[in-house]
Short mmCIF file of C-alpha atoms and ligand atoms in Angstrom, two decimals:
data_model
loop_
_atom_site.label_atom_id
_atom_site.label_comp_id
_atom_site.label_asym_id
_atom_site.label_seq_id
_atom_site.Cartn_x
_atom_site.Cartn_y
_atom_site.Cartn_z
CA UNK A 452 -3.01 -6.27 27.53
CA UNK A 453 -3.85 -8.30 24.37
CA UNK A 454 -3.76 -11.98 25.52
CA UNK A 455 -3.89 -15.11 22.81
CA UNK A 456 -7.37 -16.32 24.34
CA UNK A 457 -8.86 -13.15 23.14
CA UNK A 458 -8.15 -14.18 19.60
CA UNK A 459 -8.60 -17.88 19.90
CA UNK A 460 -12.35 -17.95 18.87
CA UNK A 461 -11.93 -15.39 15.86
CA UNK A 462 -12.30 -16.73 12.72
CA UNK A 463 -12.06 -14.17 10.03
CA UNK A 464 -12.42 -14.78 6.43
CA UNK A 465 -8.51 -15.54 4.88
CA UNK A 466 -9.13 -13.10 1.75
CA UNK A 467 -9.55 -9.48 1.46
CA UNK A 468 -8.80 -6.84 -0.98
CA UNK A 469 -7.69 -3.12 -0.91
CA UNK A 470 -7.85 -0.72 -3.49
CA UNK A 471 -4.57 -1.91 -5.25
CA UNK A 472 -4.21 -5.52 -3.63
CA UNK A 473 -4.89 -8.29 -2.73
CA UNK A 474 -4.21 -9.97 0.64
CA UNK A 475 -5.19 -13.69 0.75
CA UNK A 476 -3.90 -17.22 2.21
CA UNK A 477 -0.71 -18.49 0.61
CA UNK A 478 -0.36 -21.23 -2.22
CA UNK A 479 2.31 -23.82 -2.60
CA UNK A 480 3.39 -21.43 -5.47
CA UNK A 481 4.15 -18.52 -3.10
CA UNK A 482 7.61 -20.34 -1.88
CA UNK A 483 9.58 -19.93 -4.38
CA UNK A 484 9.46 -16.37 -5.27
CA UNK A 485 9.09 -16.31 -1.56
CA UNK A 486 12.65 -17.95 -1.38
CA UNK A 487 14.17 -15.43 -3.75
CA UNK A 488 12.98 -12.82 -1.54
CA UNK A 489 14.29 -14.46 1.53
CA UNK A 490 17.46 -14.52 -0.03
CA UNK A 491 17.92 -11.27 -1.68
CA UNK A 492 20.13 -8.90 1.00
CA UNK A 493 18.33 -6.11 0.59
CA UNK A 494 15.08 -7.48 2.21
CA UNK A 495 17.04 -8.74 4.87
CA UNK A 496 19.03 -5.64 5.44
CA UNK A 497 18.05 -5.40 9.06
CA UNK A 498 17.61 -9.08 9.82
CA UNK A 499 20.31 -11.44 11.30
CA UNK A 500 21.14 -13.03 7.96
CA UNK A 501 19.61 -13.88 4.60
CA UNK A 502 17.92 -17.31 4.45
CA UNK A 503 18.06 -20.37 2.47
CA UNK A 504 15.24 -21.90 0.32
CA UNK A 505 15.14 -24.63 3.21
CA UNK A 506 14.45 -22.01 6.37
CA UNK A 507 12.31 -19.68 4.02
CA UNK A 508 10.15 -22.63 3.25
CA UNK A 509 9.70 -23.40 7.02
CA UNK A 510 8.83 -19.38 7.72
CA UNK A 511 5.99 -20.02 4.34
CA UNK A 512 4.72 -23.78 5.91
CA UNK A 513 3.98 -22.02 9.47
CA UNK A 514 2.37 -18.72 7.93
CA UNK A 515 0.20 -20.93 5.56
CA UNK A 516 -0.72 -23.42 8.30
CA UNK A 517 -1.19 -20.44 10.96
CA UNK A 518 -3.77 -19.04 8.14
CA UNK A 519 -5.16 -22.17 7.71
CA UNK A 520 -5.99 -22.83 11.36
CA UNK A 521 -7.25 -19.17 12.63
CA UNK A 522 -8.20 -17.51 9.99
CA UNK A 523 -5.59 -14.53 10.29
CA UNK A 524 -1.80 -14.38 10.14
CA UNK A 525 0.62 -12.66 7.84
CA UNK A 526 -1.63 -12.88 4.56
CA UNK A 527 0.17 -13.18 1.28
CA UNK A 528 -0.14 -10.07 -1.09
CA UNK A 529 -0.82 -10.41 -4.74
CA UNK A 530 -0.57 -7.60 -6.90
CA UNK A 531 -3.78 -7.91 -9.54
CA UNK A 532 -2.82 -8.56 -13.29
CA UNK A 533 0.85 -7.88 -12.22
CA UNK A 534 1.99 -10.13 -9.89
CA UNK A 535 1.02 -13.04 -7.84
CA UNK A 536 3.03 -12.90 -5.11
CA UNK A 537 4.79 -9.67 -4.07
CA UNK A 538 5.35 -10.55 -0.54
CA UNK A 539 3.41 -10.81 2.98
CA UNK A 540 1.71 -8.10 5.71
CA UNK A 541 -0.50 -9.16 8.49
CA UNK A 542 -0.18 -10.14 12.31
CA UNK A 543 1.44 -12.54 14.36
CA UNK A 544 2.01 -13.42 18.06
CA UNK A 545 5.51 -12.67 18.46
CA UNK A 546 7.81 -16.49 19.35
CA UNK A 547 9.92 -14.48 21.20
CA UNK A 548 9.00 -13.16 24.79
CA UNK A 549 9.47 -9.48 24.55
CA UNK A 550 9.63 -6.82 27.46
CA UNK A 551 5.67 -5.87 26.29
CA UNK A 552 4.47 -9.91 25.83
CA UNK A 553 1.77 -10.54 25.34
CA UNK A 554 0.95 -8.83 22.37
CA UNK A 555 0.33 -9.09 18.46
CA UNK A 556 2.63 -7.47 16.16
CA UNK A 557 1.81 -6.00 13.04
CA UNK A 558 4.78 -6.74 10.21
CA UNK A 559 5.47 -6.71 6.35
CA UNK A 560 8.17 -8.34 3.89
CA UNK A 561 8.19 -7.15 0.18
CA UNK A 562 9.89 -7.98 -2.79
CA UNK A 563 12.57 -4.68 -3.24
CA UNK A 564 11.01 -4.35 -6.70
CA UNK A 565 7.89 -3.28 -5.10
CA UNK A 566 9.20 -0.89 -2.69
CA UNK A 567 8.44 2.84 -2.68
CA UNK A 568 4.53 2.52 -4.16
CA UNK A 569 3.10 2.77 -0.74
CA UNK A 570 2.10 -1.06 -1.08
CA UNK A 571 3.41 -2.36 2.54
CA UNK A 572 1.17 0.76 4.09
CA UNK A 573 -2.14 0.00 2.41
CA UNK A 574 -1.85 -3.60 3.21
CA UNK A 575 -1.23 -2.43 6.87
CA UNK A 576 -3.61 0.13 7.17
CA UNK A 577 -6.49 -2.78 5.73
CA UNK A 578 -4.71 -5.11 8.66
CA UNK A 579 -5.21 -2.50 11.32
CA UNK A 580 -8.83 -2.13 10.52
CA UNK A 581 -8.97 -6.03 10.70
CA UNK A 582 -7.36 -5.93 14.09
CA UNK A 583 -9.61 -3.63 15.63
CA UNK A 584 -12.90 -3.62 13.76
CA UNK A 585 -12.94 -7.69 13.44
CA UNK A 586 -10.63 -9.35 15.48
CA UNK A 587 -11.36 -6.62 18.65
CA UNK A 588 -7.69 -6.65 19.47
CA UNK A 589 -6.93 -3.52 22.09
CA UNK A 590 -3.96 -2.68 20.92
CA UNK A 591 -1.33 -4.01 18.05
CA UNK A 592 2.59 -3.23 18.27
CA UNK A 593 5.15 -3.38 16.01
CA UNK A 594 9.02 -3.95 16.10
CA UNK A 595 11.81 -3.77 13.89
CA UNK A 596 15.88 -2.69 14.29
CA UNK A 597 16.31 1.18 15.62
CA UNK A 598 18.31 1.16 11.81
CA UNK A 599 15.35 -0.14 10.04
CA UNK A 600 14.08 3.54 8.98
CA UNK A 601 11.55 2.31 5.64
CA UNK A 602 10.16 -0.18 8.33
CA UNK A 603 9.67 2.66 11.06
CA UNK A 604 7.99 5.08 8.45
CA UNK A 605 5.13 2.43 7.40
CA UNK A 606 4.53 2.33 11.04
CA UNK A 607 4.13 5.97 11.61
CA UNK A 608 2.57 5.86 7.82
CA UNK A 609 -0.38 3.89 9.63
CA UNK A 610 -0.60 5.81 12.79
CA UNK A 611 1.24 4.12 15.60
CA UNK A 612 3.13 5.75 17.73
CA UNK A 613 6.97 5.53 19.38
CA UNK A 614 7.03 6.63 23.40
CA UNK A 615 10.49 6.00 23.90
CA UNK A 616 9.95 2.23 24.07
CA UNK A 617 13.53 0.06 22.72
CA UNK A 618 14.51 -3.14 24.04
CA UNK A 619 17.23 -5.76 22.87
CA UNK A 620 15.53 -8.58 20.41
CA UNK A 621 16.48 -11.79 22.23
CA UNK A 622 17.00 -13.64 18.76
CA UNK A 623 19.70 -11.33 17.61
CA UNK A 624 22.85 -12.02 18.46
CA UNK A 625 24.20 -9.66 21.55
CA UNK A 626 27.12 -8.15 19.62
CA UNK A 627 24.82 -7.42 16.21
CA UNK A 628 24.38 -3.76 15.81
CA UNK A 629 20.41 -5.05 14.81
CA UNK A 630 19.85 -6.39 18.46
CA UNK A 631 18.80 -2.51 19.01
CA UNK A 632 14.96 -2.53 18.10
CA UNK A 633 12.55 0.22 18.73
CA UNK A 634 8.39 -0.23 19.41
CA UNK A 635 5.67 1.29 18.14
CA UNK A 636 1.80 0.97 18.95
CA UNK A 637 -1.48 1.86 18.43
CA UNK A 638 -4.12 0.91 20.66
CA UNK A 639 -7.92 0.53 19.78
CA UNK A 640 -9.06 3.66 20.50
CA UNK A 641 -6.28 6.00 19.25
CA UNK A 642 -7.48 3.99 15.42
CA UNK A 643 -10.50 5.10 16.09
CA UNK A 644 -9.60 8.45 16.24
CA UNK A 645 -6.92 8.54 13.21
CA UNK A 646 -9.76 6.26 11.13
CA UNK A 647 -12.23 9.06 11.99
CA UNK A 648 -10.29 12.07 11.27
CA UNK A 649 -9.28 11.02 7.51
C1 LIG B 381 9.61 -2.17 5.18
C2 LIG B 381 9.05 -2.20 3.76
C3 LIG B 381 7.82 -3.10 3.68
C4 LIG B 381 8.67 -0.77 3.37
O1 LIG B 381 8.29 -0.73 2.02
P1 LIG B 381 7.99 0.70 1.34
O2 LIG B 381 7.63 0.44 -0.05
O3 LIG B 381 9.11 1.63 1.63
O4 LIG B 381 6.75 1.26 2.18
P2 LIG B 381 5.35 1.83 1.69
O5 LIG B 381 4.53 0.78 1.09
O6 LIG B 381 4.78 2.55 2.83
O7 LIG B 381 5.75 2.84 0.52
C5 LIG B 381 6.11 4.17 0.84
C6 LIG B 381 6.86 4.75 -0.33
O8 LIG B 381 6.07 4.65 -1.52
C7 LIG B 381 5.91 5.95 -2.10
N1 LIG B 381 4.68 5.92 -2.92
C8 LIG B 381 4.67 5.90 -4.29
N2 LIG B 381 3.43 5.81 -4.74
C9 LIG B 381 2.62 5.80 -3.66
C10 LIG B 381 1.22 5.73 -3.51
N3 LIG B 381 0.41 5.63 -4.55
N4 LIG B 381 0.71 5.73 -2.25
C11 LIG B 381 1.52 5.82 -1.19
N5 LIG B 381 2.86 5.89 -1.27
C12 LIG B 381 3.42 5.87 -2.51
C13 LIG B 381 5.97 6.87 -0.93
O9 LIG B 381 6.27 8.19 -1.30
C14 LIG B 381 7.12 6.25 -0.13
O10 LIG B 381 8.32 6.54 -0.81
P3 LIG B 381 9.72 6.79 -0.08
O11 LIG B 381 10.23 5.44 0.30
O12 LIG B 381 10.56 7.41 -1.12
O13 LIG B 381 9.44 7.66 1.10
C15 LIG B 381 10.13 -2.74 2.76
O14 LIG B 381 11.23 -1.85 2.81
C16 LIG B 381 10.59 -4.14 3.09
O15 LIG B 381 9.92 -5.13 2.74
N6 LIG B 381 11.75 -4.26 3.75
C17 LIG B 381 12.35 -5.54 4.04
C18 LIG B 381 11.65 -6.29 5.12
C19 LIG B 381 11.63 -5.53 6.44
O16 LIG B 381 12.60 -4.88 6.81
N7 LIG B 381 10.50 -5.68 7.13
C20 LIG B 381 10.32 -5.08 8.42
C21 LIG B 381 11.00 -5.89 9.44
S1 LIG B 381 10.43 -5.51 11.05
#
């Protein structure tokens, strides 16, 4: 079982790049098009509501200082000569105690204009490699609303797997038809397998 200790003394450089993007600490210039994304109902389909420029810039201040102080978090992606900020993939100790804490989740948030070019799963798949190869996690999960298909299929796009694990999210409310969530994961050595058989 992952605990936080095991990352505590990884320091891993903030910047990368994969072969369409780029996945690198946020800038003050993020929030705003961060905001509009925040508030746009399709990204926050499967989420309790849509939020305001006030709670989306609270999300971007802890992601940028969480980057800032360790190194890792959920990086900000740019898009090369298109666009600087299209959104965010990368890992993060859940807030919430879950059925399976401790752990570190894998997750993603992109502008809808960028959906369906296979952006959120190369970001991930670059983050999994992180998360095993660098930061020696043994294992990474990830979580999102049993109705949350797009979500699920990035997960399963990257190789993790679903064994019949759900559980009710604790910061949805109980009568919310998104309280339902379903896990996936993908430990260490099952990566090394999938990275070895491409
Ligand atoms: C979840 C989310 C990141 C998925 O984005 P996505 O663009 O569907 O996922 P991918 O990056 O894996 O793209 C896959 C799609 O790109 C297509 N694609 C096009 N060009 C591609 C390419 N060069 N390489 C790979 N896939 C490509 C695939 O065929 C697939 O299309 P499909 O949706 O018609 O099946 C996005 O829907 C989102 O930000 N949702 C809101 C936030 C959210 O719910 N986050 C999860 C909460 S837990």
């Amino acid at each position: 079982m992952q605990k936080d200790s095991e990352l505590s003394g990884c320091k891993i450089t903030a910047e990368f790049s994969t072969r369409r993007l780029r996945l690198r600490a946020w800038r003050d210039a993020d929030f705003l098009p961060f905001a509009a994304m925040n508030a746009d109902p399709r990204v926050m389909q499967f989420f309790p509501q849509t939020l305001n420029a006030e709670q989306s810039d609270a999300m971007a201040t802890k992601i940028q200082q969480h980057i800032r102080q360790h190194g890792w978090g959920f990086w900000a992606i740019e898009l090369p000569q298109v666009d600087d900020f299209i959104g965010f993939v990368g890992l993060d100790h859940p807030q919430h105690i879950l059925p399976f804490s401790p752990c570190t989740e894998i997750g993603w948030r992109l502008a809808a204009r960028h959906w369906g070019q296979g952006y959120a799963s190369e970001a991930a798949a670059e983050v999994l490699r992180l998360a095993f190869q660098v930061l020696r996690l043994k294992e990474v999960v990830s979580f999102t609303s049993v109705l949350n298909l797009r979500s699920q299929a990035v997960m399963q796009r990257i190789g993790m797997q679903h064994r019949g694990e759900f559980f009710p999210h604790p910061g949805v409310p109980e009568e919310s038809a998104l309280r339902a969530h379903i896990l996936y994961r993908i430990s260490q050595s099952e990566w090394v397998k999938t990275s070895t058989s491409d």
